[in-house]
């Protein structure tokens, strides 16, 4: 009995040490216990919490349809859920955005599993993210007009007789034009991030030949890049219903990265596999590779690899974030397999849908 009591005291001490609000539920979703953070943040106490049905806590403030779905439908079949976001108005603390994580905890000599529910308040983080998105949108909008104007003036000057006859001036304007293109790409990336974060990115789905699009993108790289051979072979015509321009953007991002992060290699291989319900596009390089501990982070906004070699490669860390979000919005998946020092292979799948077909 003493060892059981000691174990319970130890478990309670751990719960009270954790800064996140935690509650323990029995199989009937009644509260067994909660930690200090829960009582402090949600203005509650043991008397009003323990042995109470979770949906009746705080005059029903936890009676949320999404939480009900998680606890009653998802948790019984999966035994855990993580990072489910809920925005809810709590009577005493106002509207908050919380992340919910739950896991069943099985014990010997118990009638059923206990449920450990962790609650993380991310309201301030969400507000900061919105402020960043608003800043990006305003800055991008304000930059777009002067950048476009400078680009136009540069092109006009390039055609001027005095410039065309001056080799040095012509060369400098060409370099200016190249830098303006890079700046316009950055502005476009910022706008894409804002649209993705705010749900304002519009997809224009049409039926098109995916193999022809890939051939076109690869051909453009072959025309403009001399350091690598970009190889694409496909013996089938694959039509798909998706957003042509956005898939083009994803391909350009992934192939550009493959070239940038394999400076000592000579080739990048692009392949396309068509199945009954989906298509899979693969971009393989033979370069630096991605450390295992960073592979889950590369899709985050502004994430940049910390290695010495990677740190010298230009970029804002937006390409993979944008690509990943575009593929998600098209109901596909994007992932990577990589070995540090040997290279990376990025894959993305897209559903074929009723409007797609494969022509032999």
mmCIF file of C-alpha atoms in Angstrom:
data_model
loop_
_atom_site.group_PDB
_atom_site.id
_atom_site.type_symbol
_atom_site.label_atom_id
_atom_site.label_comp_id
_atom_site.label_asym_id
_atom_site.label_seq_id
_atom_site.Cartn_x
_atom_site.Cartn_y
_atom_site.Cartn_z
ATOM 1 C CA UNK A 1 0.000 0.000 0.000
ATOM 2 C CA UNK A 2 2.855 2.348 0.848
ATOM 3 C CA UNK A 3 4.426 1.904 -2.598
ATOM 4 C CA UNK A 4 1.062 2.658 -4.266
ATOM 5 C CA UNK A 5 0.635 5.778 -2.169
ATOM 6 C CA UNK A 6 4.202 6.863 -2.945
ATOM 7 C CA UNK A 7 3.557 6.355 -6.670
ATOM 8 C CA UNK A 8 0.397 8.460 -6.493
ATOM 9 C CA UNK A 9 2.201 11.235 -4.626
ATOM 10 C CA UNK A 10 4.998 11.147 -7.191
ATOM 11 C CA UNK A 11 2.511 11.357 -10.074
ATOM 12 C CA UNK A 12 0.704 14.287 -8.441
ATOM 13 C CA UNK A 13 4.018 16.079 -7.883
ATOM 14 C CA UNK A 14 4.860 15.706 -11.581
ATOM 15 C CA UNK A 15 1.438 17.032 -12.617
ATOM 16 C CA UNK A 16 1.747 20.069 -10.368
ATOM 17 C CA UNK A 17 5.222 20.822 -11.726
ATOM 18 C CA UNK A 18 4.040 20.939 -15.333
ATOM 19 C CA UNK A 19 3.189 24.482 -16.464
ATOM 20 C CA UNK A 20 0.460 23.365 -18.853
ATOM 21 C CA UNK A 21 -3.022 22.716 -17.471
ATOM 22 C CA UNK A 22 -3.538 18.968 -17.064
ATOM 23 C CA UNK A 23 -6.560 16.958 -16.037
ATOM 24 C CA UNK A 24 -7.006 13.218 -15.524
ATOM 25 C CA UNK A 25 -10.332 11.662 -16.529
ATOM 26 C CA UNK A 26 -11.815 8.251 -15.826
ATOM 27 C CA UNK A 27 -13.384 6.171 -18.655
ATOM 28 C CA UNK A 28 -16.729 7.899 -18.004
ATOM 29 C CA UNK A 29 -15.074 11.316 -18.613
ATOM 30 C CA UNK A 30 -15.331 12.381 -14.979
ATOM 31 C CA UNK A 31 -12.372 14.300 -13.534
ATOM 32 C CA UNK A 32 -10.129 12.302 -11.227
ATOM 33 C CA UNK A 33 -7.686 15.165 -10.630
ATOM 34 C CA UNK A 34 -6.253 18.346 -12.128
ATOM 35 C CA UNK A 35 -3.017 20.254 -11.620
ATOM 36 C CA UNK A 36 -2.379 23.718 -10.205
ATOM 37 C CA UNK A 37 -2.062 25.304 -13.635
ATOM 38 C CA UNK A 38 -5.548 24.139 -14.568
ATOM 39 C CA UNK A 39 -7.062 25.649 -11.414
ATOM 40 C CA UNK A 40 -5.129 28.885 -11.808
ATOM 41 C CA UNK A 41 -5.778 29.524 -15.511
ATOM 42 C CA UNK A 42 -9.427 28.470 -15.555
ATOM 43 C CA UNK A 43 -10.299 29.980 -12.149
ATOM 44 C CA UNK A 44 -11.415 26.732 -10.577
ATOM 45 C CA UNK A 45 -10.737 24.595 -7.493
ATOM 46 C CA UNK A 46 -10.720 20.939 -6.440
ATOM 47 C CA UNK A 47 -14.220 21.019 -4.971
ATOM 48 C CA UNK A 48 -15.752 22.261 -8.232
ATOM 49 C CA UNK A 49 -13.613 20.000 -10.423
ATOM 50 C CA UNK A 50 -12.883 16.550 -9.008
ATOM 51 C CA UNK A 51 -15.512 13.833 -9.580
ATOM 52 C CA UNK A 52 -17.374 16.143 -11.959
ATOM 53 C CA UNK A 53 -18.336 15.281 -15.548
ATOM 54 C CA UNK A 54 -15.947 17.268 -17.774
ATOM 55 C CA UNK A 55 -18.746 18.855 -19.782
ATOM 56 C CA UNK A 56 -20.316 20.249 -16.586
ATOM 57 C CA UNK A 57 -17.162 21.970 -15.309
ATOM 58 C CA UNK A 58 -17.436 25.737 -14.892
ATOM 59 C CA UNK A 59 -21.139 25.878 -15.743
ATOM 60 C CA UNK A 60 -20.595 23.898 -18.951
ATOM 61 C CA UNK A 61 -17.620 25.875 -20.276
ATOM 62 C CA UNK A 62 -15.985 22.645 -21.517
ATOM 63 C CA UNK A 63 -19.122 21.454 -23.295
ATOM 64 C CA UNK A 64 -17.599 22.049 -26.713
ATOM 65 C CA UNK A 65 -18.747 20.041 -29.788
ATOM 66 C CA UNK A 66 -15.200 19.606 -31.040
ATOM 67 C CA UNK A 67 -13.951 18.389 -27.646
ATOM 68 C CA UNK A 68 -16.887 15.979 -27.461
ATOM 69 C CA UNK A 69 -15.944 14.590 -30.866
ATOM 70 C CA UNK A 70 -12.303 14.144 -29.810
ATOM 71 C CA UNK A 71 -13.087 12.421 -26.511
ATOM 72 C CA UNK A 72 -16.053 10.322 -27.651
ATOM 73 C CA UNK A 73 -15.161 9.402 -31.241
ATOM 74 C CA UNK A 74 -11.433 9.776 -31.922
ATOM 75 C CA UNK A 75 -9.893 8.784 -28.575
ATOM 76 C CA UNK A 76 -11.719 5.427 -28.186
ATOM 77 C CA UNK A 77 -10.353 4.166 -31.510
ATOM 78 C CA UNK A 78 -6.902 5.775 -31.581
ATOM 79 C CA UNK A 79 -6.014 5.833 -27.852
ATOM 80 C CA UNK A 80 -4.531 9.332 -28.267
ATOM 81 C CA UNK A 81 -4.849 12.592 -30.162
ATOM 82 C CA UNK A 82 -2.492 15.533 -30.351
ATOM 83 C CA UNK A 83 -2.368 19.191 -31.351
ATOM 84 C CA UNK A 84 -6.077 19.638 -31.927
ATOM 85 C CA UNK A 85 -6.848 23.337 -31.970
ATOM 86 C CA UNK A 86 -10.034 24.685 -30.430
ATOM 87 C CA UNK A 87 -11.194 28.287 -30.212
ATOM 88 C CA UNK A 88 -13.709 28.680 -27.421
ATOM 89 C CA UNK A 89 -15.243 31.440 -25.305
ATOM 90 C CA UNK A 90 -14.717 30.745 -21.615
ATOM 91 C CA UNK A 91 -17.002 32.722 -19.283
ATOM 92 C CA UNK A 92 -14.268 34.011 -16.941
ATOM 93 C CA UNK A 93 -11.247 34.394 -19.210
ATOM 94 C CA UNK A 94 -12.848 35.202 -22.552
ATOM 95 C CA UNK A 95 -12.172 33.710 -25.976
ATOM 96 C CA UNK A 96 -9.056 31.554 -25.999
ATOM 97 C CA UNK A 97 -7.364 29.319 -28.548
ATOM 98 C CA UNK A 98 -6.109 26.080 -27.000
ATOM 99 C CA UNK A 99 -4.242 23.034 -28.240
ATOM 100 C CA UNK A 100 -5.499 19.741 -26.858
ATOM 101 C CA UNK A 101 -3.431 16.583 -26.423
ATOM 102 C CA UNK A 102 -4.862 13.433 -24.849
ATOM 103 C CA UNK A 103 -3.695 9.912 -24.224
ATOM 104 C CA UNK A 104 -5.158 6.831 -22.593
ATOM 105 C CA UNK A 105 -3.120 5.564 -19.639
ATOM 106 C CA UNK A 106 -3.597 1.895 -18.822
ATOM 107 C CA UNK A 107 -3.047 0.620 -15.279
ATOM 108 C CA UNK A 108 -3.033 -2.832 -13.725
ATOM 109 C CA UNK A 109 -5.987 -3.768 -11.550
ATOM 110 C CA UNK A 110 -8.097 -0.999 -13.045
ATOM 111 C CA UNK A 111 -11.591 -1.143 -14.498
ATOM 112 C CA UNK A 112 -10.563 0.947 -17.480
ATOM 113 C CA UNK A 113 -7.933 3.354 -18.795
ATOM 114 C CA UNK A 114 -7.480 6.828 -17.393
ATOM 115 C CA UNK A 115 -7.307 9.730 -19.842
ATOM 116 C CA UNK A 116 -4.618 12.374 -19.494
ATOM 117 C CA UNK A 117 -5.728 15.619 -21.158
ATOM 118 C CA UNK A 118 -3.187 18.429 -21.656
ATOM 119 C CA UNK A 119 -4.345 21.939 -22.546
ATOM 120 C CA UNK A 120 -1.997 24.537 -24.025
ATOM 121 C CA UNK A 121 -3.170 28.134 -24.348
ATOM 122 C CA UNK A 122 -1.819 29.459 -27.674
ATOM 123 C CA UNK A 123 -3.985 32.583 -27.882
ATOM 124 C CA UNK A 124 -1.086 35.050 -27.715
ATOM 125 C CA UNK A 125 0.937 33.025 -30.212
ATOM 126 C CA UNK A 126 -1.993 33.042 -32.654
ATOM 127 C CA UNK A 127 -2.368 36.803 -32.221
ATOM 128 C CA UNK A 128 1.338 37.322 -32.935
ATOM 129 C CA UNK A 129 1.064 35.109 -36.009
ATOM 130 C CA UNK A 130 -1.879 37.182 -37.247
ATOM 131 C CA UNK A 131 0.110 40.385 -36.687
ATOM 132 C CA UNK A 132 3.012 38.907 -38.665
ATOM 133 C CA UNK A 133 0.661 37.880 -41.457
ATOM 134 C CA UNK A 134 -0.876 41.368 -41.526
ATOM 135 C CA UNK A 135 2.590 42.935 -41.668
ATOM 136 C CA UNK A 136 3.630 40.615 -44.492
ATOM 137 C CA UNK A 137 0.467 41.458 -46.430
ATOM 138 C CA UNK A 138 0.893 45.229 -46.000
ATOM 139 C CA UNK A 139 4.629 45.176 -46.770
ATOM 140 C CA UNK A 140 4.099 42.992 -49.843
ATOM 141 C CA UNK A 141 1.294 45.200 -51.124
ATOM 142 C CA UNK A 142 3.320 48.391 -50.615
ATOM 143 C CA UNK A 143 6.422 46.877 -52.256
ATOM 144 C CA UNK A 144 4.630 45.475 -55.280
ATOM 145 C CA UNK A 145 3.874 48.796 -57.034
ATOM 146 C CA UNK A 146 7.360 50.405 -56.796
ATOM 147 C CA UNK A 147 9.097 47.124 -57.628
ATOM 148 C CA UNK A 148 6.910 46.646 -60.717
ATOM 149 C CA UNK A 149 7.583 50.248 -61.785
ATOM 150 C CA UNK A 150 11.364 49.891 -61.382
ATOM 151 C CA UNK A 151 11.217 46.646 -63.351
ATOM 152 C CA UNK A 152 9.364 48.426 -66.176
ATOM 153 C CA UNK A 153 11.819 51.364 -66.238
ATOM 154 C CA UNK A 154 14.726 48.910 -66.332
ATOM 155 C CA UNK A 155 13.266 47.148 -69.356
ATOM 156 C CA UNK A 156 12.686 50.479 -71.136
ATOM 157 C CA UNK A 157 16.264 51.582 -70.460
ATOM 158 C CA UNK A 158 17.605 48.272 -71.789
ATOM 159 C CA UNK A 159 16.107 49.165 -75.196
ATOM 160 C CA UNK A 160 17.426 52.741 -75.247
ATOM 161 C CA UNK A 161 19.996 53.380 -78.067
ATOM 162 C CA UNK A 162 22.501 54.980 -75.692
ATOM 163 C CA UNK A 163 22.361 51.935 -73.432
ATOM 164 C CA UNK A 164 22.450 49.265 -76.122
ATOM 165 C CA UNK A 165 25.588 50.834 -77.563
ATOM 166 C CA UNK A 166 27.274 50.922 -74.151
ATOM 167 C CA UNK A 167 28.297 47.365 -73.301
ATOM 168 C CA UNK A 168 29.037 48.076 -69.640
ATOM 169 C CA UNK A 169 25.769 49.969 -69.042
ATOM 170 C CA UNK A 170 23.816 47.223 -70.794
ATOM 171 C CA UNK A 171 25.484 44.576 -68.623
ATOM 172 C CA UNK A 172 24.671 46.503 -65.435
ATOM 173 C CA UNK A 173 21.018 46.885 -66.444
ATOM 174 C CA UNK A 174 20.827 43.149 -67.143
ATOM 175 C CA UNK A 175 22.125 42.470 -63.644
ATOM 176 C CA UNK A 176 19.642 44.976 -62.219
ATOM 177 C CA UNK A 177 16.846 43.208 -64.068
ATOM 178 C CA UNK A 178 17.946 39.869 -62.587
ATOM 179 C CA UNK A 179 17.916 41.301 -59.067
ATOM 180 C CA UNK A 180 14.507 42.854 -59.684
ATOM 181 C CA UNK A 181 13.213 39.421 -60.693
ATOM 182 C CA UNK A 182 14.497 38.009 -57.408
ATOM 183 C CA UNK A 183 12.836 40.823 -55.461
ATOM 184 C CA UNK A 184 9.531 40.237 -57.262
ATOM 185 C CA UNK A 185 9.766 36.532 -56.407
ATOM 186 C CA UNK A 186 10.276 37.426 -52.729
ATOM 187 C CA UNK A 187 7.245 39.719 -52.760
ATOM 188 C CA UNK A 188 5.192 36.962 -54.411
ATOM 189 C CA UNK A 189 6.374 34.484 -51.750
ATOM 190 C CA UNK A 190 5.301 36.815 -48.951
ATOM 191 C CA UNK A 191 1.887 37.249 -50.547
ATOM 192 C CA UNK A 192 1.517 33.497 -50.924
ATOM 193 C CA UNK A 193 2.336 32.994 -47.240
ATOM 194 C CA UNK A 194 -0.273 35.570 -46.235
ATOM 195 C CA UNK A 195 -2.930 34.006 -48.466
ATOM 196 C CA UNK A 196 -2.154 30.518 -47.191
ATOM 197 C CA UNK A 197 -2.292 31.568 -43.543
ATOM 198 C CA UNK A 198 -5.550 33.462 -43.954
ATOM 199 C CA UNK A 199 -7.248 30.965 -46.243
ATOM 200 C CA UNK A 200 -7.344 33.442 -49.121
ATOM 201 C CA UNK A 201 -5.276 31.415 -51.578
ATOM 202 C CA UNK A 202 -7.628 30.615 -54.438
ATOM 203 C CA UNK A 203 -7.184 27.391 -56.325
ATOM 204 C CA UNK A 204 -8.164 27.276 -59.969
ATOM 205 C CA UNK A 205 -8.620 23.609 -60.796
ATOM 206 C CA UNK A 206 -8.612 22.486 -64.408
ATOM 207 C CA UNK A 207 -7.896 19.239 -66.195
ATOM 208 C CA UNK A 208 -4.349 19.225 -67.587
ATOM 209 C CA UNK A 209 -1.534 16.843 -68.504
ATOM 210 C CA UNK A 210 0.733 16.548 -65.485
ATOM 211 C CA UNK A 211 3.489 14.866 -67.500
ATOM 212 C CA UNK A 212 3.503 17.793 -69.962
ATOM 213 C CA UNK A 213 3.692 20.322 -67.118
ATOM 214 C CA UNK A 214 6.654 18.490 -65.552
ATOM 215 C CA UNK A 215 8.368 18.285 -68.968
ATOM 216 C CA UNK A 216 7.904 22.027 -69.432
ATOM 217 C CA UNK A 217 9.295 22.888 -65.971
ATOM 218 C CA UNK A 218 12.248 20.527 -66.406
ATOM 219 C CA UNK A 219 12.906 21.971 -69.870
ATOM 220 C CA UNK A 220 13.055 25.503 -68.444
ATOM 221 C CA UNK A 221 15.636 24.382 -65.892
ATOM 222 C CA UNK A 222 17.696 22.644 -68.579
ATOM 223 C CA UNK A 223 17.668 25.857 -70.584
ATOM 224 C CA UNK A 224 18.731 28.119 -67.718
ATOM 225 C CA UNK A 225 20.914 25.864 -65.492
ATOM 226 C CA UNK A 226 24.322 24.603 -66.568
ATOM 227 C CA UNK A 227 25.489 23.078 -63.274
ATOM 228 C CA UNK A 228 23.063 20.130 -63.264
ATOM 229 C CA UNK A 229 21.181 17.856 -65.613
ATOM 230 C CA UNK A 230 17.526 17.651 -64.623
ATOM 231 C CA UNK A 231 16.265 14.312 -65.901
ATOM 232 C CA UNK A 232 12.599 13.405 -66.401
ATOM 233 C CA UNK A 233 11.248 10.344 -68.120
ATOM 234 C CA UNK A 234 7.622 9.283 -68.353
ATOM 235 C CA UNK A 235 6.079 6.880 -70.868
ATOM 236 C CA UNK A 236 2.424 7.628 -70.048
ATOM 237 C CA UNK A 237 0.164 10.619 -70.522
ATOM 238 C CA UNK A 238 -1.268 11.514 -67.136
ATOM 239 C CA UNK A 239 -4.190 13.905 -66.902
ATOM 240 C CA UNK A 240 -5.181 15.312 -63.539
ATOM 241 C CA UNK A 241 -7.717 17.779 -62.149
ATOM 242 C CA UNK A 242 -5.779 20.322 -60.057
ATOM 243 C CA UNK A 243 -4.350 23.846 -60.115
ATOM 244 C CA UNK A 244 -1.797 23.967 -62.947
ATOM 245 C CA UNK A 245 -0.088 27.182 -61.804
ATOM 246 C CA UNK A 246 0.246 26.039 -58.181
ATOM 247 C CA UNK A 247 1.643 22.636 -59.124
ATOM 248 C CA UNK A 248 4.100 24.495 -61.389
ATOM 249 C CA UNK A 249 5.114 26.558 -58.346
ATOM 250 C CA UNK A 250 5.646 23.428 -56.225
ATOM 251 C CA UNK A 251 7.762 21.780 -58.936
ATOM 252 C CA UNK A 252 9.924 24.895 -59.349
ATOM 253 C CA UNK A 253 10.447 25.129 -55.580
ATOM 254 C CA UNK A 254 11.392 21.480 -55.157
ATOM 255 C CA UNK A 255 13.683 21.293 -58.197
ATOM 256 C CA UNK A 256 15.346 24.613 -57.280
ATOM 257 C CA UNK A 257 16.033 23.262 -53.794
ATOM 258 C CA UNK A 258 17.386 20.007 -55.209
ATOM 259 C CA UNK A 259 19.863 21.985 -57.315
ATOM 260 C CA UNK A 260 20.801 24.451 -54.548
ATOM 261 C CA UNK A 261 21.417 21.777 -51.936
ATOM 262 C CA UNK A 262 23.485 19.501 -54.160
ATOM 263 C CA UNK A 263 26.238 21.865 -55.369
ATOM 264 C CA UNK A 264 28.749 19.038 -55.871
ATOM 265 C CA UNK A 265 26.364 16.747 -57.744
ATOM 266 C CA UNK A 266 25.628 16.750 -61.449
ATOM 267 C CA UNK A 267 22.029 15.621 -61.751
ATOM 268 C CA UNK A 268 18.519 15.792 -60.337
ATOM 269 C CA UNK A 269 16.007 13.066 -61.189
ATOM 270 C CA UNK A 270 12.279 13.783 -61.509
ATOM 271 C CA UNK A 271 9.804 10.939 -61.899
ATOM 272 C CA UNK A 272 6.044 10.498 -62.141
ATOM 273 C CA UNK A 273 4.053 7.439 -61.104
ATOM 274 C CA UNK A 274 0.337 7.141 -61.858
ATOM 275 C CA UNK A 275 -1.983 4.836 -59.944
ATOM 276 C CA UNK A 276 -5.733 4.344 -60.056
ATOM 277 C CA UNK A 277 -6.553 6.914 -57.369
ATOM 278 C CA UNK A 278 -3.462 9.079 -57.124
ATOM 279 C CA UNK A 279 -0.273 10.275 -58.775
ATOM 280 C CA UNK A 280 3.126 10.539 -57.107
ATOM 281 C CA UNK A 281 5.848 12.944 -58.202
ATOM 282 C CA UNK A 282 9.409 12.359 -56.990
ATOM 283 C CA UNK A 283 12.347 14.793 -57.003
ATOM 284 C CA UNK A 284 15.675 13.203 -56.084
ATOM 285 C CA UNK A 285 19.014 14.916 -55.511
ATOM 286 C CA UNK A 286 22.436 13.613 -54.518
ATOM 287 C CA UNK A 287 23.573 16.432 -52.279
ATOM 288 C CA UNK A 288 23.896 17.426 -48.647
ATOM 289 C CA UNK A 289 20.863 15.630 -47.284
ATOM 290 C CA UNK A 290 18.866 16.744 -44.262
ATOM 291 C CA UNK A 291 19.761 15.811 -40.661
ATOM 292 C CA UNK A 292 17.129 13.508 -39.168
ATOM 293 C CA UNK A 293 16.356 15.929 -36.326
ATOM 294 C CA UNK A 294 15.487 18.684 -38.829
ATOM 295 C CA UNK A 295 13.314 16.704 -41.214
ATOM 296 C CA UNK A 296 10.079 17.495 -39.352
ATOM 297 C CA UNK A 297 10.926 21.219 -39.180
ATOM 298 C CA UNK A 298 11.704 21.966 -42.819
ATOM 299 C CA UNK A 299 8.053 22.749 -43.638
ATOM 300 C CA UNK A 300 7.835 25.504 -41.003
ATOM 301 C CA UNK A 301 7.784 29.144 -42.068
ATOM 302 C CA UNK A 302 11.233 30.725 -42.279
ATOM 303 C CA UNK A 303 12.995 27.546 -41.131
ATOM 304 C CA UNK A 304 16.603 27.420 -42.288
ATOM 305 C CA UNK A 305 19.003 24.516 -41.835
ATOM 306 C CA UNK A 306 21.768 25.247 -39.330
ATOM 307 C CA UNK A 307 24.668 23.464 -41.026
ATOM 308 C CA UNK A 308 27.700 25.446 -42.179
ATOM 309 C CA UNK A 309 27.187 24.625 -45.861
ATOM 310 C CA UNK A 310 23.423 25.138 -45.807
ATOM 311 C CA UNK A 311 23.824 28.488 -44.057
ATOM 312 C CA UNK A 312 25.670 29.888 -47.062
ATOM 313 C CA UNK A 313 22.822 29.082 -49.451
ATOM 314 C CA UNK A 314 20.471 32.057 -50.030
ATOM 315 C CA UNK A 315 16.784 31.836 -49.223
ATOM 316 C CA UNK A 316 14.119 32.776 -46.689
ATOM 317 C CA UNK A 317 12.895 29.297 -45.792
ATOM 318 C CA UNK A 318 9.471 29.800 -47.382
ATOM 319 C CA UNK A 319 9.582 27.482 -50.408
ATOM 320 C CA UNK A 320 8.856 24.212 -48.598
ATOM 321 C CA UNK A 321 6.242 25.815 -46.360
ATOM 322 C CA UNK A 322 4.389 27.186 -49.402
ATOM 323 C CA UNK A 323 4.754 23.924 -51.339
ATOM 324 C CA UNK A 324 3.522 21.836 -48.415
ATOM 325 C CA UNK A 325 0.477 24.047 -47.866
ATOM 326 C CA UNK A 326 -0.426 24.051 -51.573
ATOM 327 C CA UNK A 327 -0.280 20.252 -51.711
ATOM 328 C CA UNK A 328 -2.411 20.014 -48.550
ATOM 329 C CA UNK A 329 -5.030 22.319 -50.038
ATOM 330 C CA UNK A 330 -5.125 20.089 -53.114
ATOM 331 C CA UNK A 331 -5.803 17.114 -50.778
ATOM 332 C CA UNK A 332 -2.368 15.613 -51.340
ATOM 333 C CA UNK A 333 0.685 14.847 -49.218
ATOM 334 C CA UNK A 334 4.312 15.998 -49.331
ATOM 335 C CA UNK A 335 7.148 14.235 -47.503
ATOM 336 C CA UNK A 336 10.891 13.603 -47.674
ATOM 337 C CA UNK A 337 13.327 10.731 -47.280
ATOM 338 C CA UNK A 338 16.852 11.915 -46.711
ATOM 339 C CA UNK A 339 20.270 10.718 -45.572
ATOM 340 C CA UNK A 340 22.759 13.348 -44.490
ATOM 341 C CA UNK A 341 25.648 13.494 -46.936
ATOM 342 C CA UNK A 342 23.884 11.357 -49.554
ATOM 343 C CA UNK A 343 20.951 13.437 -50.714
ATOM 344 C CA UNK A 344 17.207 13.881 -50.386
ATOM 345 C CA UNK A 345 14.143 12.631 -52.206
ATOM 346 C CA UNK A 346 10.951 14.676 -51.971
ATOM 347 C CA UNK A 347 7.627 13.078 -52.816
ATOM 348 C CA UNK A 348 4.218 14.586 -53.296
ATOM 349 C CA UNK A 349 0.973 12.859 -54.132
ATOM 350 C CA UNK A 350 -2.239 14.242 -55.576
ATOM 351 C CA UNK A 351 -5.621 12.528 -55.789
ATOM 352 C CA UNK A 352 -6.764 11.703 -59.300
ATOM 353 C CA UNK A 353 -10.474 12.269 -58.717
ATOM 354 C CA UNK A 354 -13.429 11.726 -61.037
ATOM 355 C CA UNK A 355 -12.205 14.342 -63.479
ATOM 356 C CA UNK A 356 -8.834 12.692 -64.070
ATOM 357 C CA UNK A 357 -7.780 9.876 -66.346
ATOM 358 C CA UNK A 358 -4.660 8.256 -67.733
ATOM 359 C CA UNK A 359 -4.192 7.945 -71.469
ATOM 360 C CA UNK A 360 -2.103 5.052 -72.767
#
